[in-house]
Amino acid sequence: MAIEPIKYPPGKHLLKIISQLLNSKQGPTAIRYSIYLIVLVILFNVFNVFNSFVGRDFISSIEQKNQKGFYQYAFLYAIVFLISAGIGSIYRFIEERLGIVWREQLTWRLTNSYLNGKTYHSILNQKGIENPDQRISDDVKSFTTTTLSFILLFLGGLFSAISFAGVLWSINPTLFLVAVLYATIGTISTIFLGKELIRLNYNQLDLEANYRSDLLHIKQHAESIAVTHRELRMIVRLKSKLKKLVTNFKKLISVNLRLSLFTNSYNYFIQIIPMLIIAPSYMRGDIEFGVITQAGLAFTTLLNAFSLIVTQFQSISAFTAVVKRLHTLDTAMVNYEKTNQKKEETNYKSNEIIFENYSIYSGDKSKFIIDHLDLTIKTRERWLVTAIDEETKLSFFRSLAGISHHEEGIILKPSRDEILFLPEQPYLPPGRLRNVIVPAFLGNSVSDQQVMKELKNHNIDMLVKRLGGLSALKEWDDELSLAEKFKISTIRIELAKPKFVVIDRPTSSVGKFEISKILKKFHNLGITCIVIAKGEETALEFDYHLNFSHFGKWKVNTLNPFLKEV
């Protein structure tokens, strides 16, 4: 199912993210830290203005050879510097504390949305939202710290402009107007010269992530790649991705060069412009020498406040790319959650599994994989499912799991907790062995003795001693054999006692005798079993046989003579 992102601009999305922080449980802390920062910004600018006057008189005392004034203003200068340094340190500390509060809130919200209702599966590898893992980790970190930095930079610039506009106007109105005009021309020129950076930075983030993703793939499948001698194919793939990465980065460097030539020239001229305008007044004897340094400080501070786009454009372009990436990810997940919620309201309210005119197409819609299936699977029944090819088996399994694509029709199912799945390649998450075996909702109601008893029933109790006990903490998907993972998964299902269990090609993991034993146990527990056969399963363990033939055609046979035909 393709997910269309909700259409609203990234700027509005930024305000929405800030609003979500303020309305979250971290909101009061964030508001408190924000107030502290605003107060510190104001204090910092007050001391900067005061510092400009102290500096003016300090320089003038040197010019006038006023020794007493020199030491007085030097002492005052030192006090102002110490206070400003203290304010700056506290300011930095609170900024970082607010940043980690925001990062925690946003990271968890996105992580929760990502894992909720199989969203991660639906949006994975979709065009426009590649590498969601990097967006949730790296991009959130960059977003929160950079957003705070820019907001505080803007506030600081605003207060600096207010504070020093009056100072500069009182010294020379012409110099104030020159600052405004110079900043305006610089801003327009910077946007024109660097507008490509946003697109290039966006592409670079994805290209870097794609390259890392392939390196991670090699790490995760090192043994398989070594055994099948696939190194050459991976080399070709990585070389192609690296070439794209480098090509985009070269374009990025070229635009940065063009932009830096302008911004460096812009910044250098800031140093001389106030001197050119103020120096004649000093030469005529209209002002003291210290006024020149004060004018230079006021002009530079005011111009920096007006020139945030010029001085920060490269950072802003990279930041805009990050905002856009989070925007596309967040809105796609919100869209999917709404769609999935509507689906759950209608599809997960049945005590049976019901297919109504249900079809699955191939990706190009050239053929039926499953053709208009109408079927009801009731509780306590045992179903064997076979198909002419593996694609059909996998598609049927995915349709029951709710992760199918290119589908039409209706599937009505019990709630997620009442229908569990055991794929051909069982997966066990990392964690403590007991937590892997015992479902979370059962907690301590299942004793260690009960767990050991079930392990013994499946002839795998010795692995507990081998692995270090039920409290052992390991990467179980790598630690255990396929058969051991399958048996532990079946024990988990036995403890959970769902209404339905769907098992995909179990003979890939264990033998027919073991499967027969497991199916009998499930049936005695009242669990409806749907087994998608690999080919070796015996029909004697089942009540009904669903077979898919060519072009998705299907037929149901009754295997139990005491049951009615479906």
XYZ file of C-alpha atoms in Angstrom:
566
model
C 0.000 0.000 0.000
C 1.561 3.290 -1.096
C 1.437 6.053 1.452
C 0.811 9.587 0.279
C 2.324 12.146 2.651
C 0.036 14.770 4.142
C 0.559 17.985 2.223
C 1.689 20.897 4.345
C 4.923 22.911 4.194
C 7.950 22.000 6.312
C 7.706 25.379 8.081
C 4.254 24.528 9.353
C 5.519 21.072 10.250
C 8.293 22.670 12.321
C 5.705 24.661 14.307
C 3.670 21.467 14.756
C 6.688 19.619 16.195
C 7.363 22.491 18.618
C 3.690 22.474 19.646
C 3.830 18.719 20.269
C 6.826 19.227 22.564
C 5.048 21.924 24.558
C 1.941 19.729 24.936
C 3.875 16.580 25.907
C 4.803 15.458 29.421
C 8.189 17.119 28.833
C 6.362 20.371 27.985
C 6.580 22.082 31.433
C 10.330 21.383 31.600
C 10.820 22.670 28.045
C 8.844 25.857 28.803
C 10.836 26.464 31.993
C 14.161 26.048 30.189
C 12.945 28.301 27.345
C 12.095 31.094 29.796
C 15.535 30.771 31.386
C 17.174 31.049 27.954
C 15.179 34.143 26.951
C 16.123 35.849 30.217
C 19.792 34.956 29.665
C 19.695 36.226 26.058
C 18.347 39.570 27.286
C 20.954 39.768 30.061
C 23.725 38.873 27.632
C 22.701 41.670 25.263
C 22.366 44.168 28.121
C 25.925 43.405 29.156
C 27.083 43.611 25.523
C 25.671 47.124 25.226
C 27.197 48.075 28.570
C 30.456 46.512 27.404
C 30.460 48.706 24.275
C 30.395 51.853 26.410
C 33.053 50.508 28.794
C 35.200 49.611 25.799
C 34.712 53.069 24.305
C 35.872 54.805 27.480
C 38.699 52.287 27.951
C 40.133 53.006 24.478
C 39.623 56.757 24.927
C 41.555 56.680 28.241
C 44.482 55.103 26.386
C 44.323 57.765 23.672
C 44.128 60.524 26.321
C 46.922 58.917 28.393
C 44.538 58.913 31.383
C 46.269 56.352 33.654
C 43.674 56.446 36.435
C 40.785 56.070 33.978
C 42.664 53.297 32.192
C 42.856 51.125 35.332
C 39.278 51.902 36.382
C 37.863 50.911 33.007
C 40.182 47.892 32.779
C 38.832 46.677 36.132
C 35.249 47.311 34.991
C 36.033 45.555 31.704
C 37.242 42.465 33.626
C 34.078 42.353 35.769
C 31.858 42.618 32.675
C 33.868 39.850 30.976
C 33.541 37.542 34.008
C 29.784 38.094 34.256
C 29.354 37.602 30.501
C 31.416 34.401 30.653
C 29.218 33.080 33.483
C 26.043 33.957 31.595
C 27.423 32.261 28.459
C 28.287 29.050 30.312
C 24.892 28.808 32.024
C 23.224 29.635 28.717
C 25.077 26.779 26.983
C 24.201 24.344 29.778
C 20.473 25.148 29.653
C 20.459 25.028 25.846
C 21.929 21.503 25.923
C 19.464 20.407 28.634
C 16.538 21.697 26.590
C 18.003 19.983 23.519
C 18.134 16.555 25.185
C 14.593 16.988 26.574
C 13.328 17.737 23.075
C 15.351 14.952 21.489
C 13.978 12.405 23.955
C 10.377 13.486 23.324
C 10.644 13.601 19.511
C 12.714 10.412 19.191
C 10.282 8.415 21.291
C 7.224 9.819 19.494
C 8.652 8.883 16.092
C 9.887 5.498 17.357
C 6.474 4.727 18.799
C 4.755 5.691 15.531
C 7.323 3.681 13.569
C 6.635 0.471 15.517
C 2.891 0.983 15.949
C 0.656 -1.171 13.769
C 3.491 -2.461 11.534
C 4.114 1.049 10.193
C 7.826 0.218 9.845
C 6.996 -2.586 7.420
C 4.668 -0.498 5.293
C 6.944 2.512 4.856
C 10.220 0.616 4.562
C 11.921 1.231 1.213
C 9.159 3.551 0.022
C 10.365 6.269 -2.307
C 10.877 9.559 -0.517
C 11.197 8.039 2.969
C 14.297 5.886 2.610
C 16.397 5.042 5.684
C 13.799 5.805 8.377
C 16.212 4.486 11.033
C 18.716 7.235 10.219
C 15.972 9.873 10.225
C 14.776 8.830 13.667
C 18.276 8.734 15.171
C 20.691 11.073 13.372
C 18.180 13.503 11.858
C 16.280 13.982 15.114
C 19.543 14.745 16.924
C 20.558 17.226 14.237
C 17.064 18.714 14.071
C 16.639 19.395 17.787
C 20.109 20.845 18.372
C 20.094 22.936 15.179
C 16.535 24.200 15.646
C 17.365 25.370 19.152
C 20.573 26.947 17.910
C 18.761 28.854 15.141
C 15.877 29.963 17.371
C 18.277 31.255 19.993
C 20.459 32.806 17.292
C 17.398 34.591 15.924
C 16.328 35.767 19.380
C 19.858 36.891 20.133
C 19.981 38.702 16.813
C 16.611 40.340 17.471
C 17.655 41.618 20.898
C 21.055 42.667 19.524
C 19.369 44.608 16.736
C 17.081 46.331 19.241
C 19.941 47.006 21.653
C 22.538 48.273 19.192
C 20.254 50.031 16.677
C 19.895 52.916 19.109
C 23.629 52.942 19.856
C 24.548 53.002 16.169
C 21.890 55.607 15.315
C 23.140 57.871 18.085
C 26.701 57.605 16.738
C 25.871 58.043 13.040
C 22.433 57.530 11.359
C 24.138 57.003 7.996
C 26.057 54.043 9.385
C 22.800 52.473 10.590
C 21.212 52.817 7.117
C 24.340 51.399 5.468
C 24.125 48.344 7.767
C 20.485 47.700 6.778
C 21.191 48.128 3.043
C 24.374 46.002 3.161
C 22.574 43.168 4.977
C 19.640 43.262 2.520
C 21.897 43.015 -0.541
C 23.936 40.248 1.128
C 20.855 38.193 2.018
C 19.361 38.340 -1.491
C 22.709 37.468 -3.095
C 23.301 34.545 -0.711
C 19.894 32.999 -1.410
C 20.477 33.294 -5.165
C 23.981 31.785 -5.030
C 23.198 28.965 -2.583
C 19.640 27.874 -3.396
C 20.853 24.498 -4.755
C 22.350 23.540 -1.388
C 19.019 22.410 0.092
C 18.441 19.803 -2.628
C 22.078 18.664 -2.628
C 22.210 18.327 1.165
C 18.952 16.341 1.135
C 20.325 13.961 -1.498
C 23.662 13.654 0.312
C 22.018 12.526 3.548
C 20.169 9.737 1.728
C 23.204 8.686 -0.332
C 25.373 8.476 2.790
C 22.682 6.433 4.553
C 22.280 4.077 1.575
C 26.000 3.373 1.530
C 26.029 2.687 5.279
C 22.985 0.458 4.866
C 24.837 -1.800 2.405
C 27.851 -1.994 4.712
C 25.500 -3.005 7.520
C 23.928 -5.604 5.222
C 27.374 -7.165 4.684
C 27.940 -7.273 8.443
C 24.577 -8.938 9.067
C 24.989 -11.497 6.267
C 28.758 -12.003 6.393
C 28.560 -15.800 6.575
C 26.046 -16.135 3.713
C 28.077 -13.796 1.486
C 31.282 -15.706 2.245
C 29.707 -19.105 1.551
C 28.024 -18.042 -1.695
C 31.039 -15.994 -2.940
C 28.941 -12.855 -3.448
C 31.780 -10.444 -2.669
C 32.154 -9.292 -6.282
C 28.472 -8.417 -6.557
C 28.659 -6.431 -3.307
C 31.810 -4.647 -4.533
C 30.022 -3.576 -7.740
C 26.975 -2.436 -5.759
C 29.019 -0.458 -3.214
C 31.198 1.092 -5.911
C 28.097 2.319 -7.753
C 26.632 3.846 -4.591
C 29.951 5.430 -3.633
C 30.217 6.981 -7.086
C 26.771 8.591 -6.740
C 27.673 9.783 -3.242
C 30.934 11.351 -4.436
C 29.311 12.956 -7.514
C 26.659 14.655 -5.394
C 29.285 15.742 -2.848
C 31.402 17.305 -5.610
C 28.386 19.384 -6.668
C 27.903 20.317 -3.015
C 31.537 21.442 -2.755
C 31.235 23.536 -5.932
C 28.179 25.400 -4.660
C 29.848 25.861 -1.261
C 32.907 27.350 -2.981
C 30.770 29.854 -4.887
C 28.886 30.752 -1.736
C 31.955 30.987 0.494
C 33.680 33.361 -1.964
C 30.795 35.747 -1.543
C 30.239 35.327 2.217
C 33.956 35.657 3.028
C 34.156 38.881 1.005
C 30.961 40.055 2.690
C 32.396 39.410 6.167
C 35.761 41.048 5.420
C 34.160 44.320 4.258
C 32.173 44.490 7.519
C 35.437 45.296 9.300
C 36.289 48.366 7.183
C 32.895 49.941 6.389
C 32.344 51.555 9.840
C 35.904 52.925 9.802
C 35.361 54.519 6.380
C 32.239 56.307 7.611
C 33.259 57.195 11.201
C 36.979 58.000 10.814
C 36.386 61.404 9.081
C 34.368 62.540 12.139
C 37.281 61.663 14.422
C 39.731 63.442 12.137
C 37.578 66.574 12.321
C 37.613 66.297 16.137
C 33.856 65.691 16.406
C 34.208 62.416 18.347
C 36.667 60.647 20.650
C 38.824 57.789 19.367
C 36.920 55.272 21.531
C 33.750 56.016 19.569
C 35.374 54.417 16.514
C 35.771 51.086 18.329
C 32.251 51.372 19.760
C 30.867 52.092 16.290
C 32.782 49.112 14.888
C 31.376 46.811 17.579
C 27.833 48.168 17.191
C 27.974 47.971 13.377
C 29.332 44.400 13.410
C 26.806 43.235 16.016
C 23.879 44.885 14.231
C 24.976 43.588 10.832
C 25.378 40.051 12.193
C 21.830 40.298 13.533
C 20.567 41.410 10.106
C 22.766 38.929 8.203
C 21.800 35.603 9.759
C 20.867 34.151 6.355
C 24.217 35.250 4.896
C 26.372 33.953 7.751
C 24.376 30.782 8.412
C 23.109 29.843 4.937
C 25.173 26.657 4.618
C 23.936 25.492 8.020
C 20.373 26.573 7.180
C 20.415 24.597 3.904
C 21.612 21.440 5.689
C 19.032 22.030 8.418
C 16.242 22.524 5.850
C 17.126 19.144 4.326
C 16.851 17.533 7.776
C 13.468 19.216 8.412
C 12.217 17.978 5.044
C 13.369 14.415 5.753
C 11.639 14.353 9.131
C 8.579 15.983 7.575
C 8.195 13.255 4.934
C 8.775 10.474 7.471
C 6.456 11.888 10.138
C 3.599 12.688 7.781
C 3.867 9.289 6.068
C 3.600 7.554 9.445
C 0.656 9.721 10.523
C -1.071 8.962 7.222
C -0.490 5.226 7.636
C -1.705 5.259 11.253
C -4.986 6.863 10.170
C -5.419 4.358 7.345
C -4.524 1.446 9.598
C -6.871 2.643 12.336
C -9.796 2.643 9.890
C -8.751 -0.831 8.733
C -8.582 -2.152 12.301
C -12.023 -0.753 13.117
C -13.522 -2.966 10.408
C -11.089 -5.878 9.964
C -10.255 -6.922 13.532
C -13.668 -7.508 15.079
C -14.333 -11.099 14.085
C -14.037 -14.337 16.070
C -13.311 -16.135 12.796
C -11.068 -15.536 9.802
C -13.288 -14.578 6.893
C -12.203 -13.867 3.318
C -14.790 -12.031 1.255
C -14.097 -11.725 -2.487
C -10.403 -11.353 -1.602
C -7.738 -11.137 -4.313
C -4.005 -10.504 -4.530
C -2.392 -9.323 -7.764
C 1.184 -9.477 -8.939
C 3.149 -6.224 -8.702
C 2.399 -5.249 -12.308
C -1.239 -6.487 -11.986
C -0.683 -8.855 -14.905
C -2.009 -11.919 -13.060
C -3.893 -13.134 -10.008
C -1.854 -14.672 -7.203
C -5.064 -15.331 -5.254
C -8.309 -15.069 -7.204
C -11.470 -13.923 -5.352
C -11.158 -16.096 -2.277
C -14.377 -16.615 -0.277
C -13.673 -18.655 2.819
C -14.383 -18.876 6.538
C -11.951 -20.478 8.994
C -13.637 -21.183 12.322
C -12.147 -21.766 15.742
C -10.754 -25.221 16.675
C -10.364 -26.184 13.009
C -7.124 -27.482 11.467
C -6.283 -26.232 7.984
C -3.607 -27.364 5.545
C -2.745 -24.847 2.816
C -0.807 -25.810 -0.306
C 0.009 -23.949 -3.503
C 1.615 -24.539 -6.840
C 4.414 -22.027 -6.106
C 6.174 -20.358 -3.194
C 4.954 -16.870 -4.190
C 1.342 -17.852 -3.541
C 2.166 -19.417 -0.175
C 4.054 -16.344 0.934
C 1.304 -14.026 -0.308
C -1.345 -15.966 1.643
C 0.778 -15.846 4.796
C 1.330 -12.104 4.397
C -2.345 -11.441 3.780
C -3.232 -13.133 7.086
C -0.467 -11.141 8.819
C -1.795 -7.861 7.390
C 1.385 -6.985 5.492
C 0.250 -7.813 1.972
C 0.402 -5.434 -1.005
C -1.691 -5.193 -4.172
C -4.795 -6.626 -2.532
C -8.554 -6.205 -2.977
C -11.534 -7.438 -1.031
C -12.020 -7.965 2.689
C -10.323 -10.025 5.393
C -12.052 -10.107 8.759
C -9.881 -11.347 11.625
C -9.699 -11.478 15.414
C -7.608 -8.880 17.252
C -3.811 -8.974 16.831
C -3.289 -10.757 20.158
C -5.660 -13.568 19.172
C -3.896 -14.545 15.957
C -0.155 -15.305 16.092
C 2.280 -16.183 13.322
C 5.247 -18.510 13.034
C 7.207 -17.704 9.847
C 9.441 -20.114 7.970
C 12.475 -18.388 9.466
C 11.481 -17.853 13.132
C 12.715 -14.624 14.685
C 13.673 -14.162 18.335
C 14.429 -10.622 19.549
C 17.455 -9.848 21.736
C 16.857 -9.861 25.493
C 16.747 -12.244 28.437
C 15.925 -15.842 27.502
C 12.903 -15.974 29.812
C 11.462 -12.792 28.272
C 11.916 -14.278 24.807
C 9.953 -17.398 25.821
C 7.224 -15.930 28.056
C 4.824 -13.354 26.515
C 5.060 -9.958 28.222
C 1.389 -9.885 29.269
C 1.845 -13.062 31.334
C 4.691 -11.553 33.359
C 5.513 -13.536 36.499
C 2.350 -15.636 36.309
C 4.455 -18.270 34.519
C 7.111 -19.696 36.836
C 10.625 -20.696 35.820
C 9.669 -24.302 36.600
C 6.836 -24.139 34.053
C 9.202 -22.703 31.465
C 11.752 -25.457 32.099
C 9.005 -28.077 31.854
C 7.941 -26.807 28.419
C 11.546 -26.702 27.240
C 11.987 -30.306 28.392
C 8.823 -31.359 26.525
C 10.481 -30.062 23.365
C 13.855 -31.619 24.211
C 15.679 -28.299 24.396
C 16.013 -27.887 28.171
C 19.783 -28.463 27.941
C 20.267 -25.229 25.993
C 19.390 -23.257 29.150
C 22.456 -24.619 30.915
C 24.536 -24.146 27.785
C 23.515 -20.508 27.405
C 23.785 -19.475 31.050
C 20.255 -19.828 32.462
C 16.888 -18.202 31.825
C 18.343 -14.796 32.739
C 21.005 -14.998 30.018
C 21.086 -11.893 27.827
C 22.067 -12.576 24.203
C 21.287 -11.985 20.543
C 19.101 -15.080 20.249
C 18.520 -14.850 16.525
C 22.246 -15.453 16.022
C 22.811 -17.723 19.027
C 20.271 -20.509 18.376
C 19.770 -22.987 15.567
C 16.723 -22.837 13.300
C 15.089 -25.815 15.059
C 15.728 -24.306 18.519
C 14.215 -20.986 17.462
C 11.178 -22.795 16.039
C 10.613 -24.776 19.230
C 10.978 -21.717 21.476
C 8.490 -19.877 19.256
C 5.980 -22.713 19.625
C 6.397 -22.690 23.428
C 5.654 -18.953 23.415
C 2.481 -19.608 21.418
C 1.432 -22.401 23.780
C 1.787 -20.018 26.748
C -0.043 -17.168 24.949
C -2.983 -19.451 23.914
C -4.254 -17.366 20.959
C -7.397 -18.328 19.044
C -5.457 -18.849 15.805
C -1.882 -19.659 14.811
C -0.546 -19.504 11.258
C 2.592 -21.582 10.608
C 4.563 -21.080 7.417
C 6.343 -24.158 5.982
C 7.381 -25.694 9.320
C 9.347 -28.594 7.806
C 12.054 -26.059 6.949
C 12.850 -26.026 10.703
C 11.844 -29.387 12.216
C 10.815 -32.876 11.137
C 7.315 -34.223 10.497
C 7.153 -36.071 13.813
C 7.912 -32.888 15.746
C 5.327 -30.944 13.719
C 2.670 -33.591 14.415
C 3.415 -33.363 18.137
C 3.153 -29.549 18.104
C -0.106 -29.545 16.126
C -1.715 -32.000 18.563
C -0.653 -29.807 21.477
C -2.112 -26.716 19.807
C -5.375 -28.553 19.051
C -5.682 -29.739 22.659
C -5.258 -26.122 23.785
C -8.120 -25.062 21.514
C -5.879 -23.182 19.084
C -6.951 -23.150 15.443
C -3.990 -24.172 13.283
C -3.405 -22.985 9.725
C -0.313 -24.638 8.283
C 1.112 -23.487 4.966
C 2.802 -26.627 3.683
C 6.193 -26.939 2.108
C 5.194 -30.271 0.603
C 6.038 -32.947 3.143
C 3.245 -32.392 5.700
C 0.790 -35.243 6.097
C -2.887 -34.495 5.521
C -3.923 -36.761 8.421
C -3.423 -33.992 10.990
C -5.958 -31.628 9.373
C -9.657 -31.097 8.891
C -9.582 -29.080 5.671
C -7.202 -28.642 2.756
C -7.039 -25.342 0.851
C -5.111 -25.662 -2.404
C -4.130 -22.835 -4.765
C -3.494 -23.807 -8.355
C -2.573 -21.838 -11.503
C -3.546 -18.120 -11.693
C -4.756 -18.045 -8.096
C -7.589 -20.546 -8.545
C -8.443 -22.313 -5.324
C -10.302 -25.324 -3.983
C -11.182 -26.611 -0.494
C -11.287 -30.345 0.324
C -12.626 -31.841 3.559
C -10.081 -34.226 5.042
C -11.998 -35.161 8.175
C -14.953 -37.386 7.175
C -16.934 -36.275 10.246
C -16.977 -32.641 9.092
C -19.184 -30.943 6.537
C -17.900 -29.710 3.208
C -16.904 -26.008 3.215
